[in-house]
Amino acid sequence: MWSIKPNGTIEWMNPAFLSIFNASEDQRYKNYTEVIKVPVVRQFIRDFMQNQEERMSEVTFDDQYYLITGSINPNAERIVFIMQNINLIRQTEKMKKDFMVNVAHELRTPLTAIKGFTLALEEDFTIDNKRYLKIIKNHTDRLINMISDLQTLAKLERMPELDIQEIDLRIFMENIMDMYVPSIQKAGLYLKYTQYPEDILVSVDPFKFEQIFVNLIDNALHYTDNGGFSISAIKTDSDLTIEVADTGSGISIEHISRIFERFYVADPSRNKKISGTGLGLAIVKHAVLLHHGSINVLSEPNKGTRFTMIFPNQFI
């Protein structure tokens, strides 16, 4: 913690400041640029002094993570900065991510083997064991899907940088829809896409952007028995709005606030098909946020669900 005068001279500094920046008490009343040699911290101070608005930012240096905040006291004519070490928080997050990656890696191989032997047994089954083989196969498929979703989520979190490419939105969406034609036709449902204007070019990370719609459509397929799905895109001068709606069983209001949590399944009894992994909507939200977007959901039981995503034009 330290404070400086509007002219940039250091007024006060605590022992933690002295330790972090390798400073000494006799440097008090010197300009902060002479005492603080860390570029990211100096930049934060410089930006704060120019705008004079309370702000918070995360900075990293010397393999340490810090949360730094600044506030101004106009009466005392001083600016106060507080910097807190958040290494433990970041280490915990890394442990969680590494855990997901390791679990996914360790489980995929034996599950693939189990599925292979199950398929082999199906070629020589009796009426009595057919039902049990089907149960084994269904649960194996679910675990494999869960591992795949865990790996996707881990990849999104470990690679926050976006591989930006310019895409034609209509072609992009039509390619995604083509993936679902067999499933949609088999279920007797419809899937339609509309956009305005006809030519929309956006700059996105194709893989991460695709994850949004793949998971939303998969989710809708789980909970829709009649009708179908519609996707619409409208681009204005300020933003791009994309809606994905279905005519499925809907979501009760008490569940809506939690549906983006990992492994949260609002009501497994709604799903008459193979249940989902509970990770799809977490993947969707993470991919939307990476593109600086926002996502909202409107739903009622037996009246379908509508997801609305808004992406500011300056980021896409």
PDB file of C-alpha atoms in Angstrom:
ATOM      1  CA  MET A   1       0.000   0.000   0.000  1.00  0.00           C
ATOM      2  CA  TRP A   2       1.236   3.489  -0.822  1.00  0.00           C
ATOM      3  CA  SER A   3       0.000   6.968  -1.560  1.00  0.00           C
ATOM      4  CA  ILE A   4       1.282   9.664  -3.864  1.00  0.00           C
ATOM      5  CA  LYS A   5       0.635  13.357  -4.353  1.00  0.00           C
ATOM      6  CA  PRO A   6      -0.996  14.673  -7.551  1.00  0.00           C
ATOM      7  CA  ASN A   7       2.467  15.674  -8.769  1.00  0.00           C
ATOM      8  CA  GLY A   8       3.628  12.044  -8.582  1.00  0.00           C
ATOM      9  CA  THR A   9       5.770  12.155  -5.440  1.00  0.00           C
ATOM     10  CA  ILE A  10       5.413   9.313  -2.966  1.00  0.00           C
ATOM     11  CA  GLU A  11       3.834  10.483   0.290  1.00  0.00           C
ATOM     12  CA  TRP A  12       3.643   7.215   2.235  1.00  0.00           C
ATOM     13  CA  MET A  13       4.546   3.537   1.766  1.00  0.00           C
ATOM     14  CA  ASN A  14       4.129   0.497   3.993  1.00  0.00           C
ATOM     15  CA  PRO A  15       6.643  -2.340   4.622  1.00  0.00           C
ATOM     16  CA  ALA A  16       5.022  -4.585   1.994  1.00  0.00           C
ATOM     17  CA  PHE A  17       5.622  -1.880  -0.629  1.00  0.00           C
ATOM     18  CA  LEU A  18       9.286  -1.673   0.382  1.00  0.00           C
ATOM     19  CA  SER A  19       9.644  -5.440   0.002  1.00  0.00           C
ATOM     20  CA  ILE A  20       7.778  -5.821  -3.300  1.00  0.00           C
ATOM     21  CA  PHE A  21       9.561  -2.965  -5.078  1.00  0.00           C
ATOM     22  CA  ASN A  22      12.921  -3.350  -3.302  1.00  0.00           C
ATOM     23  CA  ALA A  23      12.613   0.212  -2.016  1.00  0.00           C
ATOM     24  CA  SER A  24      13.798   1.993   1.121  1.00  0.00           C
ATOM     25  CA  GLU A  25      12.367   4.613   3.488  1.00  0.00           C
ATOM     26  CA  ASP A  26      14.764   7.284   2.284  1.00  0.00           C
ATOM     27  CA  GLN A  27      13.041   7.164  -1.141  1.00  0.00           C
ATOM     28  CA  ARG A  28       9.966   8.776   0.339  1.00  0.00           C
ATOM     29  CA  TYR A  29       9.050  12.062  -1.364  1.00  0.00           C
ATOM     30  CA  LYS A  30      10.678  10.931  -4.596  1.00  0.00           C
ATOM     31  CA  ASN A  31       8.693  10.603  -7.818  1.00  0.00           C
ATOM     32  CA  TYR A  32       7.081   7.171  -8.135  1.00  0.00           C
ATOM     33  CA  THR A  33       8.897   6.572 -11.444  1.00  0.00           C
ATOM     34  CA  GLU A  34      12.215   6.637  -9.566  1.00  0.00           C
ATOM     35  CA  VAL A  35      11.071   4.059  -7.023  1.00  0.00           C
ATOM     36  CA  ILE A  36       8.741   1.738  -8.935  1.00  0.00           C
ATOM     37  CA  LYS A  37      10.597   0.060 -11.782  1.00  0.00           C
ATOM     38  CA  VAL A  38       7.839  -2.403 -12.802  1.00  0.00           C
ATOM     39  CA  PRO A  39       6.361  -1.247 -16.168  1.00  0.00           C
ATOM     40  CA  VAL A  40       2.828  -2.635 -15.672  1.00  0.00           C
ATOM     41  CA  VAL A  41       2.483  -0.955 -12.256  1.00  0.00           C
ATOM     42  CA  ARG A  42       3.837   2.342 -13.533  1.00  0.00           C
ATOM     43  CA  GLN A  43       1.384   2.165 -16.452  1.00  0.00           C
ATOM     44  CA  PHE A  44      -1.514   1.540 -14.053  1.00  0.00           C
ATOM     45  CA  ILE A  45      -0.515   4.577 -11.954  1.00  0.00           C
ATOM     46  CA  ARG A  46      -0.071   6.727 -15.048  1.00  0.00           C
ATOM     47  CA  ASP A  47      -3.506   5.761 -16.448  1.00  0.00           C
ATOM     48  CA  PHE A  48      -5.151   6.358 -13.087  1.00  0.00           C
ATOM     49  CA  MET A  49      -3.640   9.817 -12.695  1.00  0.00           C
ATOM     50  CA  GLN A  50      -4.830  10.783 -16.168  1.00  0.00           C
ATOM     51  CA  ASN A  51      -8.440   9.615 -15.711  1.00  0.00           C
ATOM     52  CA  GLN A  52      -8.758   9.935 -11.914  1.00  0.00           C
ATOM     53  CA  GLU A  53     -11.446   7.250 -11.782  1.00  0.00           C
ATOM     54  CA  GLU A  54     -11.448   4.378  -9.303  1.00  0.00           C
ATOM     55  CA  ARG A  55     -10.229   1.240 -11.016  1.00  0.00           C
ATOM     56  CA  MET A  56      -8.981  -2.263 -10.414  1.00  0.00           C
ATOM     57  CA  SER A  57      -6.627  -4.393 -12.477  1.00  0.00           C
ATOM     58  CA  GLU A  58      -4.619  -7.610 -12.289  1.00  0.00           C
ATOM     59  CA  VAL A  59      -0.880  -7.329 -12.859  1.00  0.00           C
ATOM     60  CA  THR A  60       1.832  -9.978 -13.064  1.00  0.00           C
ATOM     61  CA  PHE A  61       5.577  -9.615 -12.544  1.00  0.00           C
ATOM     62  CA  ASP A  62       8.391 -11.680 -11.020  1.00  0.00           C
ATOM     63  CA  ASP A  63       6.109 -14.748 -11.301  1.00  0.00           C
ATOM     64  CA  GLN A  64       3.686 -13.170  -8.842  1.00  0.00           C
ATOM     65  CA  TYR A  65       0.026 -12.224  -9.360  1.00  0.00           C
ATOM     66  CA  TYR A  66      -1.356  -9.045  -7.819  1.00  0.00           C
ATOM     67  CA  LEU A  67      -4.693  -7.237  -7.746  1.00  0.00           C
ATOM     68  CA  ILE A  68      -4.101  -3.499  -7.745  1.00  0.00           C
ATOM     69  CA  THR A  69      -6.675  -0.809  -6.999  1.00  0.00           C
ATOM     70  CA  GLY A  70      -6.480   2.958  -6.998  1.00  0.00           C
ATOM     71  CA  SER A  71      -8.649   5.607  -5.381  1.00  0.00           C
ATOM     72  CA  ILE A  72      -8.362   9.352  -4.996  1.00  0.00           C
ATOM     73  CA  ASN A  73      -8.887  11.425  -1.867  1.00  0.00           C
ATOM     74  CA  PRO A  74      -9.505  14.962  -3.131  1.00  0.00           C
ATOM     75  CA  ASN A  75      -9.714  16.501   0.360  1.00  0.00           C
ATOM     76  CA  ALA A  76      -6.313  15.166   1.385  1.00  0.00           C
ATOM     77  CA  GLU A  77      -4.921  15.692  -2.127  1.00  0.00           C
ATOM     78  CA  ARG A  78      -3.517  12.196  -2.314  1.00  0.00           C
ATOM     79  CA  ILE A  79      -3.971   9.073  -4.414  1.00  0.00           C
ATOM     80  CA  VAL A  80      -3.994   5.752  -2.583  1.00  0.00           C
ATOM     81  CA  PHE A  81      -2.964   2.458  -4.174  1.00  0.00           C
ATOM     82  CA  ILE A  82      -3.500  -0.989  -2.686  1.00  0.00           C
ATOM     83  CA  MET A  83      -1.864  -4.089  -4.135  1.00  0.00           C
ATOM     84  CA  GLN A  84      -2.828  -7.569  -2.938  1.00  0.00           C
ATOM     85  CA  ASN A  85      -1.008 -10.805  -3.766  1.00  0.00           C
ATOM     86  CA  ILE A  86      -3.451 -13.296  -5.321  1.00  0.00           C
ATOM     87  CA  ASN A  87      -1.000 -16.114  -6.034  1.00  0.00           C
ATOM     88  CA  LEU A  88      -3.032 -18.609  -4.005  1.00  0.00           C
ATOM     89  CA  ILE A  89      -6.171 -17.865  -6.017  1.00  0.00           C
ATOM     90  CA  ARG A  90      -4.375 -18.299  -9.339  1.00  0.00           C
ATOM     91  CA  GLN A  91      -2.656 -21.478  -8.152  1.00  0.00           C
ATOM     92  CA  THR A  92      -6.023 -22.923  -7.129  1.00  0.00           C
ATOM     93  CA  GLU A  93      -7.492 -22.083 -10.523  1.00  0.00           C
ATOM     94  CA  LYS A  94      -4.532 -23.736 -12.240  1.00  0.00           C
ATOM     95  CA  MET A  95      -4.951 -26.855 -10.101  1.00  0.00           C
ATOM     96  CA  LYS A  96      -8.616 -27.078 -11.110  1.00  0.00           C
ATOM     97  CA  LYS A  97      -7.778 -26.728 -14.793  1.00  0.00           C
ATOM     98  CA  ASP A  98      -4.939 -29.240 -14.585  1.00  0.00           C
ATOM     99  CA  PHE A  99      -7.243 -31.623 -12.741  1.00  0.00           C
ATOM    100  CA  MET A 100      -9.812 -31.470 -15.536  1.00  0.00           C
ATOM    101  CA  VAL A 101      -7.183 -32.104 -18.181  1.00  0.00           C
ATOM    102  CA  ASN A 102      -5.630 -35.021 -16.275  1.00  0.00           C
ATOM    103  CA  VAL A 103      -8.960 -36.682 -15.456  1.00  0.00           C
ATOM    104  CA  ALA A 104     -10.080 -36.405 -19.053  1.00  0.00           C
ATOM    105  CA  HIS A 105      -6.828 -37.925 -20.286  1.00  0.00           C
ATOM    106  CA  GLU A 106      -6.854 -40.805 -17.784  1.00  0.00           C
ATOM    107  CA  LEU A 107     -10.486 -41.781 -18.356  1.00  0.00           C
ATOM    108  CA  ARG A 108     -10.694 -41.588 -22.139  1.00  0.00           C
ATOM    109  CA  THR A 109      -8.502 -44.633 -22.890  1.00  0.00           C
ATOM    110  CA  PRO A 110     -10.245 -47.197 -20.621  1.00  0.00           C
ATOM    111  CA  LEU A 111     -13.674 -45.933 -21.611  1.00  0.00           C
ATOM    112  CA  THR A 112     -12.847 -46.268 -25.294  1.00  0.00           C
ATOM    113  CA  ALA A 113     -11.701 -49.844 -24.617  1.00  0.00           C
ATOM    114  CA  ILE A 114     -14.913 -50.643 -22.701  1.00  0.00           C
ATOM    115  CA  LYS A 115     -17.005 -49.301 -25.542  1.00  0.00           C
ATOM    116  CA  GLY A 116     -15.047 -51.356 -28.071  1.00  0.00           C
ATOM    117  CA  PHE A 117     -15.543 -54.605 -26.168  1.00  0.00           C
ATOM    118  CA  THR A 118     -19.236 -53.790 -25.661  1.00  0.00           C
ATOM    119  CA  LEU A 119     -19.685 -53.425 -29.414  1.00  0.00           C
ATOM    120  CA  ALA A 120     -17.894 -56.743 -29.904  1.00  0.00           C
ATOM    121  CA  LEU A 121     -20.174 -58.485 -27.390  1.00  0.00           C
ATOM    122  CA  GLU A 122     -23.255 -57.157 -29.172  1.00  0.00           C
ATOM    123  CA  GLU A 123     -22.359 -59.397 -32.117  1.00  0.00           C
ATOM    124  CA  ASP A 124     -22.750 -62.467 -29.901  1.00  0.00           C
ATOM    125  CA  PHE A 125     -25.451 -61.637 -27.420  1.00  0.00           C
ATOM    126  CA  THR A 126     -28.413 -63.430 -25.933  1.00  0.00           C
ATOM    127  CA  ILE A 127     -31.810 -61.929 -25.251  1.00  0.00           C
ATOM    128  CA  ASP A 128     -31.037 -61.853 -21.532  1.00  0.00           C
ATOM    129  CA  ASN A 129     -27.862 -59.800 -21.753  1.00  0.00           C
ATOM    130  CA  LYS A 130     -28.926 -57.456 -24.569  1.00  0.00           C
ATOM    131  CA  ARG A 131     -30.533 -54.991 -22.130  1.00  0.00           C
ATOM    132  CA  TYR A 132     -27.439 -54.894 -19.921  1.00  0.00           C
ATOM    133  CA  LEU A 133     -25.146 -54.291 -22.889  1.00  0.00           C
ATOM    134  CA  LYS A 134     -27.323 -51.373 -23.938  1.00  0.00           C
ATOM    135  CA  ILE A 135     -27.101 -49.841 -20.456  1.00  0.00           C
ATOM    136  CA  ILE A 136     -23.308 -50.224 -20.432  1.00  0.00           C
ATOM    137  CA  LYS A 137     -23.042 -48.668 -23.886  1.00  0.00           C
ATOM    138  CA  ASN A 138     -25.287 -45.695 -22.997  1.00  0.00           C
ATOM    139  CA  HIS A 139     -23.369 -44.881 -19.833  1.00  0.00           C
ATOM    140  CA  THR A 140     -20.044 -45.267 -21.622  1.00  0.00           C
ATOM    141  CA  ASP A 141     -21.204 -42.871 -24.329  1.00  0.00           C
ATOM    142  CA  ARG A 142     -22.244 -40.365 -21.684  1.00  0.00           C
ATOM    143  CA  LEU A 143     -18.863 -40.526 -19.930  1.00  0.00           C
ATOM    144  CA  ILE A 144     -16.995 -40.163 -23.216  1.00  0.00           C
ATOM    145  CA  ASN A 145     -19.131 -37.129 -24.080  1.00  0.00           C
ATOM    146  CA  MET A 146     -18.445 -35.654 -20.662  1.00  0.00           C
ATOM    147  CA  ILE A 147     -14.704 -36.093 -21.124  1.00  0.00           C
ATOM    148  CA  SER A 148     -14.907 -34.454 -24.538  1.00  0.00           C
ATOM    149  CA  ASP A 149     -16.753 -31.483 -23.024  1.00  0.00           C
ATOM    150  CA  LEU A 150     -14.228 -31.257 -20.171  1.00  0.00           C
ATOM    151  CA  GLN A 151     -11.403 -31.135 -22.688  1.00  0.00           C
ATOM    152  CA  THR A 152     -13.184 -28.446 -24.703  1.00  0.00           C
ATOM    153  CA  LEU A 153     -13.819 -26.326 -21.615  1.00  0.00           C
ATOM    154  CA  ALA A 154     -10.218 -26.767 -20.460  1.00  0.00           C
ATOM    155  CA  LYS A 155      -8.982 -25.754 -23.916  1.00  0.00           C
ATOM    156  CA  LEU A 156     -11.106 -22.606 -23.845  1.00  0.00           C
ATOM    157  CA  GLU A 157      -9.806 -21.675 -20.402  1.00  0.00           C
ATOM    158  CA  ARG A 158      -6.159 -22.480 -21.093  1.00  0.00           C
ATOM    159  CA  MET A 159      -6.113 -20.640 -24.424  1.00  0.00           C
ATOM    160  CA  PRO A 160      -7.942 -17.338 -23.795  1.00  0.00           C
ATOM    161  CA  GLU A 161      -6.190 -15.736 -26.758  1.00  0.00           C
ATOM    162  CA  LEU A 162      -8.429 -15.662 -29.796  1.00  0.00           C
ATOM    163  CA  ASP A 163      -7.302 -16.831 -33.239  1.00  0.00           C
ATOM    164  CA  ILE A 164      -9.238 -14.104 -35.028  1.00  0.00           C
ATOM    165  CA  GLN A 165     -10.366 -14.696 -38.605  1.00  0.00           C
ATOM    166  CA  GLU A 166     -12.912 -12.905 -40.750  1.00  0.00           C
ATOM    167  CA  ILE A 167     -15.826 -15.156 -41.673  1.00  0.00           C
ATOM    168  CA  ASP A 168     -19.017 -14.918 -43.688  1.00  0.00           C
ATOM    169  CA  LEU A 169     -21.652 -15.488 -41.001  1.00  0.00           C
ATOM    170  CA  ARG A 170     -24.224 -17.099 -43.299  1.00  0.00           C
ATOM    171  CA  ILE A 171     -21.773 -19.647 -44.691  1.00  0.00           C
ATOM    172  CA  PHE A 172     -20.465 -20.305 -41.175  1.00  0.00           C
ATOM    173  CA  MET A 173     -23.942 -20.971 -39.792  1.00  0.00           C
ATOM    174  CA  GLU A 174     -25.008 -23.080 -42.768  1.00  0.00           C
ATOM    175  CA  ASN A 175     -21.965 -25.316 -42.287  1.00  0.00           C
ATOM    176  CA  ILE A 176     -22.945 -25.853 -38.657  1.00  0.00           C
ATOM    177  CA  MET A 177     -26.554 -26.616 -39.618  1.00  0.00           C
ATOM    178  CA  ASP A 178     -25.410 -29.173 -42.184  1.00  0.00           C
ATOM    179  CA  MET A 179     -23.843 -31.144 -39.324  1.00  0.00           C
ATOM    180  CA  TYR A 180     -27.284 -31.590 -37.766  1.00  0.00           C
ATOM    181  CA  VAL A 181     -29.383 -32.441 -40.810  1.00  0.00           C
ATOM    182  CA  PRO A 182     -29.416 -36.226 -40.124  1.00  0.00           C
ATOM    183  CA  SER A 183     -30.288 -35.802 -36.422  1.00  0.00           C
ATOM    184  CA  ILE A 184     -32.936 -33.168 -37.143  1.00  0.00           C
ATOM    185  CA  GLN A 185     -34.600 -35.218 -39.865  1.00  0.00           C
ATOM    186  CA  LYS A 186     -34.520 -38.403 -37.770  1.00  0.00           C
ATOM    187  CA  ALA A 187     -36.250 -36.573 -34.908  1.00  0.00           C
ATOM    188  CA  GLY A 188     -38.858 -35.060 -37.241  1.00  0.00           C
ATOM    189  CA  LEU A 189     -37.883 -31.506 -36.268  1.00  0.00           C
ATOM    190  CA  TYR A 190     -36.946 -28.379 -38.192  1.00  0.00           C
ATOM    191  CA  LEU A 191     -33.897 -26.099 -38.024  1.00  0.00           C
ATOM    192  CA  LYS A 192     -33.967 -22.755 -39.793  1.00  0.00           C
ATOM    193  CA  TYR A 193     -31.652 -19.767 -39.985  1.00  0.00           C
ATOM    194  CA  THR A 194     -32.355 -16.143 -40.888  1.00  0.00           C
ATOM    195  CA  GLN A 195     -30.110 -13.089 -40.873  1.00  0.00           C
ATOM    196  CA  TYR A 196     -30.258  -9.388 -41.663  1.00  0.00           C
ATOM    197  CA  PRO A 197     -28.565  -7.986 -43.628  1.00  0.00           C
ATOM    198  CA  GLU A 198     -27.767 -10.816 -46.027  1.00  0.00           C
ATOM    199  CA  ASP A 199     -24.030 -10.125 -46.014  1.00  0.00           C
ATOM    200  CA  ILE A 200     -22.541 -10.142 -42.526  1.00  0.00           C
ATOM    201  CA  LEU A 201     -18.797 -10.425 -42.065  1.00  0.00           C
ATOM    202  CA  VAL A 202     -17.493 -10.858 -38.527  1.00  0.00           C
ATOM    203  CA  SER A 203     -14.016 -11.303 -37.035  1.00  0.00           C
ATOM    204  CA  VAL A 204     -14.085 -14.194 -34.565  1.00  0.00           C
ATOM    205  CA  ASP A 205     -12.199 -17.264 -33.448  1.00  0.00           C
ATOM    206  CA  PRO A 206     -13.925 -19.904 -35.648  1.00  0.00           C
ATOM    207  CA  PHE A 207     -13.390 -22.838 -33.255  1.00  0.00           C
ATOM    208  CA  LYS A 208     -14.551 -21.000 -30.139  1.00  0.00           C
ATOM    209  CA  PHE A 209     -17.428 -19.284 -31.967  1.00  0.00           C
ATOM    210  CA  GLU A 210     -18.585 -22.645 -33.336  1.00  0.00           C
ATOM    211  CA  GLN A 211     -18.680 -24.080 -29.811  1.00  0.00           C
ATOM    212  CA  ILE A 212     -21.445 -21.615 -28.946  1.00  0.00           C
ATOM    213  CA  PHE A 213     -23.880 -22.927 -31.535  1.00  0.00           C
ATOM    214  CA  VAL A 214     -22.888 -26.598 -31.452  1.00  0.00           C
ATOM    215  CA  ASN A 215     -23.594 -26.729 -27.729  1.00  0.00           C
ATOM    216  CA  LEU A 216     -26.795 -24.691 -27.914  1.00  0.00           C
ATOM    217  CA  ILE A 217     -28.181 -26.942 -30.661  1.00  0.00           C
ATOM    218  CA  ASP A 218     -27.097 -30.086 -28.795  1.00  0.00           C
ATOM    219  CA  ASN A 219     -28.808 -28.764 -25.687  1.00  0.00           C
ATOM    220  CA  ALA A 220     -31.980 -27.987 -27.617  1.00  0.00           C
ATOM    221  CA  LEU A 221     -32.013 -31.474 -29.162  1.00  0.00           C
ATOM    222  CA  HIS A 222     -32.028 -33.024 -25.694  1.00  0.00           C
ATOM    223  CA  TYR A 223     -35.177 -31.195 -24.663  1.00  0.00           C
ATOM    224  CA  THR A 224     -37.232 -30.856 -27.854  1.00  0.00           C
ATOM    225  CA  ASP A 225     -39.651 -33.557 -29.034  1.00  0.00           C
ATOM    226  CA  ASN A 226     -41.880 -31.484 -31.329  1.00  0.00           C
ATOM    227  CA  GLY A 227     -41.397 -28.424 -33.502  1.00  0.00           C
ATOM    228  CA  GLY A 228     -37.772 -27.433 -33.880  1.00  0.00           C
ATOM    229  CA  PHE A 229     -35.152 -24.718 -33.633  1.00  0.00           C
ATOM    230  CA  SER A 230     -34.590 -21.304 -35.157  1.00  0.00           C
ATOM    231  CA  ILE A 231     -31.461 -19.180 -35.271  1.00  0.00           C
ATOM    232  CA  SER A 232     -31.531 -15.512 -36.243  1.00  0.00           C
ATOM    233  CA  ALA A 233     -28.825 -12.869 -36.599  1.00  0.00           C
ATOM    234  CA  ILE A 234     -29.318  -9.105 -36.858  1.00  0.00           C
ATOM    235  CA  LYS A 235     -26.400  -6.715 -37.300  1.00  0.00           C
ATOM    236  CA  THR A 236     -26.782  -3.011 -36.551  1.00  0.00           C
ATOM    237  CA  ASP A 237     -24.304  -0.140 -36.423  1.00  0.00           C
ATOM    238  CA  SER A 238     -23.516  -0.959 -32.780  1.00  0.00           C
ATOM    239  CA  ASP A 239     -23.715  -4.717 -32.361  1.00  0.00           C
ATOM    240  CA  LEU A 240     -24.558  -8.193 -33.618  1.00  0.00           C
ATOM    241  CA  THR A 241     -27.488  -9.954 -31.955  1.00  0.00           C
ATOM    242  CA  ILE A 242     -27.899 -13.704 -32.398  1.00  0.00           C
ATOM    243  CA  GLU A 243     -30.849 -15.668 -31.011  1.00  0.00           C
ATOM    244  CA  VAL A 244     -31.178 -19.434 -30.719  1.00  0.00           C
ATOM    245  CA  ALA A 245     -34.698 -20.575 -29.873  1.00  0.00           C
ATOM    246  CA  ASP A 246     -36.390 -23.958 -29.516  1.00  0.00           C
ATOM    247  CA  THR A 247     -39.905 -25.249 -28.942  1.00  0.00           C
ATOM    248  CA  GLY A 248     -38.809 -27.693 -26.260  1.00  0.00           C
ATOM    249  CA  SER A 249     -39.850 -28.384 -22.701  1.00  0.00           C
ATOM    250  CA  GLY A 250     -38.460 -25.116 -21.340  1.00  0.00           C
ATOM    251  CA  ILE A 251     -36.808 -24.313 -18.015  1.00  0.00           C
ATOM    252  CA  SER A 252     -38.444 -23.475 -14.695  1.00  0.00           C
ATOM    253  CA  ILE A 253     -37.640 -20.011 -13.366  1.00  0.00           C
ATOM    254  CA  GLU A 254     -35.870 -21.357 -10.258  1.00  0.00           C
ATOM    255  CA  HIS A 255     -33.259 -23.044 -12.467  1.00  0.00           C
ATOM    256  CA  ILE A 256     -32.526 -20.257 -14.963  1.00  0.00           C
ATOM    257  CA  SER A 257     -29.967 -18.434 -12.814  1.00  0.00           C
ATOM    258  CA  ARG A 258     -27.838 -21.610 -12.527  1.00  0.00           C
ATOM    259  CA  ILE A 259     -27.961 -23.197 -15.971  1.00  0.00           C
ATOM    260  CA  PHE A 260     -24.515 -21.866 -16.952  1.00  0.00           C
ATOM    261  CA  GLU A 261     -22.833 -23.565 -13.987  1.00  0.00           C
ATOM    262  CA  ARG A 262     -20.643 -26.586 -14.690  1.00  0.00           C
ATOM    263  CA  PHE A 263     -22.397 -29.945 -14.298  1.00  0.00           C
ATOM    264  CA  TYR A 264     -25.697 -28.268 -13.426  1.00  0.00           C
ATOM    265  CA  VAL A 265     -28.648 -30.116 -14.942  1.00  0.00           C
ATOM    266  CA  ALA A 266     -31.893 -28.255 -14.326  1.00  0.00           C
ATOM    267  CA  ASP A 267     -34.159 -31.289 -14.377  1.00  0.00           C
ATOM    268  CA  PRO A 268     -32.837 -34.618 -15.701  1.00  0.00           C
ATOM    269  CA  SER A 269     -36.368 -36.021 -15.756  1.00  0.00           C
ATOM    270  CA  ARG A 270     -37.258 -33.603 -18.580  1.00  0.00           C
ATOM    271  CA  ASN A 271     -34.892 -35.396 -20.921  1.00  0.00           C
ATOM    272  CA  LYS A 272     -36.277 -38.543 -22.467  1.00  0.00           C
ATOM    273  CA  LYS A 273     -33.117 -39.075 -24.511  1.00  0.00           C
ATOM    274  CA  ILE A 274     -29.506 -39.619 -23.399  1.00  0.00           C
ATOM    275  CA  SER A 275     -28.841 -37.037 -20.705  1.00  0.00           C
ATOM    276  CA  GLY A 276     -26.326 -34.277 -21.249  1.00  0.00           C
ATOM    277  CA  THR A 277     -23.043 -33.765 -19.456  1.00  0.00           C
ATOM    278  CA  GLY A 278     -23.994 -30.524 -17.717  1.00  0.00           C
ATOM    279  CA  LEU A 279     -21.030 -28.744 -19.347  1.00  0.00           C
ATOM    280  CA  GLY A 280     -22.483 -27.547 -22.652  1.00  0.00           C
ATOM    281  CA  LEU A 281     -23.919 -24.246 -21.426  1.00  0.00           C
ATOM    282  CA  ALA A 282     -20.776 -23.516 -19.387  1.00  0.00           C
ATOM    283  CA  ILE A 283     -18.822 -23.868 -22.644  1.00  0.00           C
ATOM    284  CA  VAL A 284     -21.291 -21.566 -24.396  1.00  0.00           C
ATOM    285  CA  LYS A 285     -21.003 -18.800 -21.808  1.00  0.00           C
ATOM    286  CA  HIS A 286     -17.203 -19.010 -21.709  1.00  0.00           C
ATOM    287  CA  ALA A 287     -16.961 -18.754 -25.511  1.00  0.00           C
ATOM    288  CA  VAL A 288     -19.400 -15.805 -25.580  1.00  0.00           C
ATOM    289  CA  LEU A 289     -17.419 -13.921 -22.920  1.00  0.00           C
ATOM    290  CA  LEU A 290     -14.160 -14.538 -24.798  1.00  0.00           C
ATOM    291  CA  HIS A 291     -15.739 -12.657 -27.712  1.00  0.00           C
ATOM    292  CA  HIS A 292     -16.706  -9.772 -25.362  1.00  0.00           C
ATOM    293  CA  GLY A 293     -20.365 -10.712 -25.686  1.00  0.00           C
ATOM    294  CA  SER A 294     -23.240 -11.190 -23.267  1.00  0.00           C
ATOM    295  CA  ILE A 295     -25.841 -13.957 -23.111  1.00  0.00           C
ATOM    296  CA  ASN A 296     -29.345 -14.031 -21.658  1.00  0.00           C
ATOM    297  CA  VAL A 297     -32.051 -16.682 -21.569  1.00  0.00           C
ATOM    298  CA  LEU A 298     -35.841 -16.528 -21.569  1.00  0.00           C
ATOM    299  CA  SER A 299     -37.786 -19.709 -20.915  1.00  0.00           C
ATOM    300  CA  GLU A 300     -40.996 -21.143 -19.526  1.00  0.00           C
ATOM    301  CA  PRO A 301     -41.949 -24.768 -18.939  1.00  0.00           C
ATOM    302  CA  ASN A 302     -43.557 -26.280 -22.057  1.00  0.00           C
ATOM    303  CA  LYS A 303     -43.045 -23.026 -23.998  1.00  0.00           C
ATOM    304  CA  GLY A 304     -39.495 -23.421 -25.228  1.00  0.00           C
ATOM    305  CA  THR A 305     -36.269 -21.539 -24.580  1.00  0.00           C
ATOM    306  CA  ARG A 306     -34.597 -18.560 -26.232  1.00  0.00           C
ATOM    307  CA  PHE A 307     -30.913 -17.670 -25.826  1.00  0.00           C
ATOM    308  CA  THR A 308     -29.954 -14.135 -26.869  1.00  0.00           C
ATOM    309  CA  MET A 309     -26.318 -13.147 -27.425  1.00  0.00           C
ATOM    310  CA  ILE A 310     -25.105  -9.617 -28.112  1.00  0.00           C
ATOM    311  CA  PHE A 311     -21.622  -8.945 -29.496  1.00  0.00           C
ATOM    312  CA  PRO A 312     -20.395  -5.313 -29.741  1.00  0.00           C
ATOM    313  CA  ASN A 313     -19.228  -4.505 -33.271  1.00  0.00           C
ATOM    314  CA  GLN A 314     -15.857  -3.151 -32.138  1.00  0.00           C
ATOM    315  CA  PHE A 315     -14.875  -6.646 -30.942  1.00  0.00           C
ATOM    316  CA  ILE A 316     -16.146  -8.696 -33.886  1.00  0.00           C
TER     317      ILE A 316
END
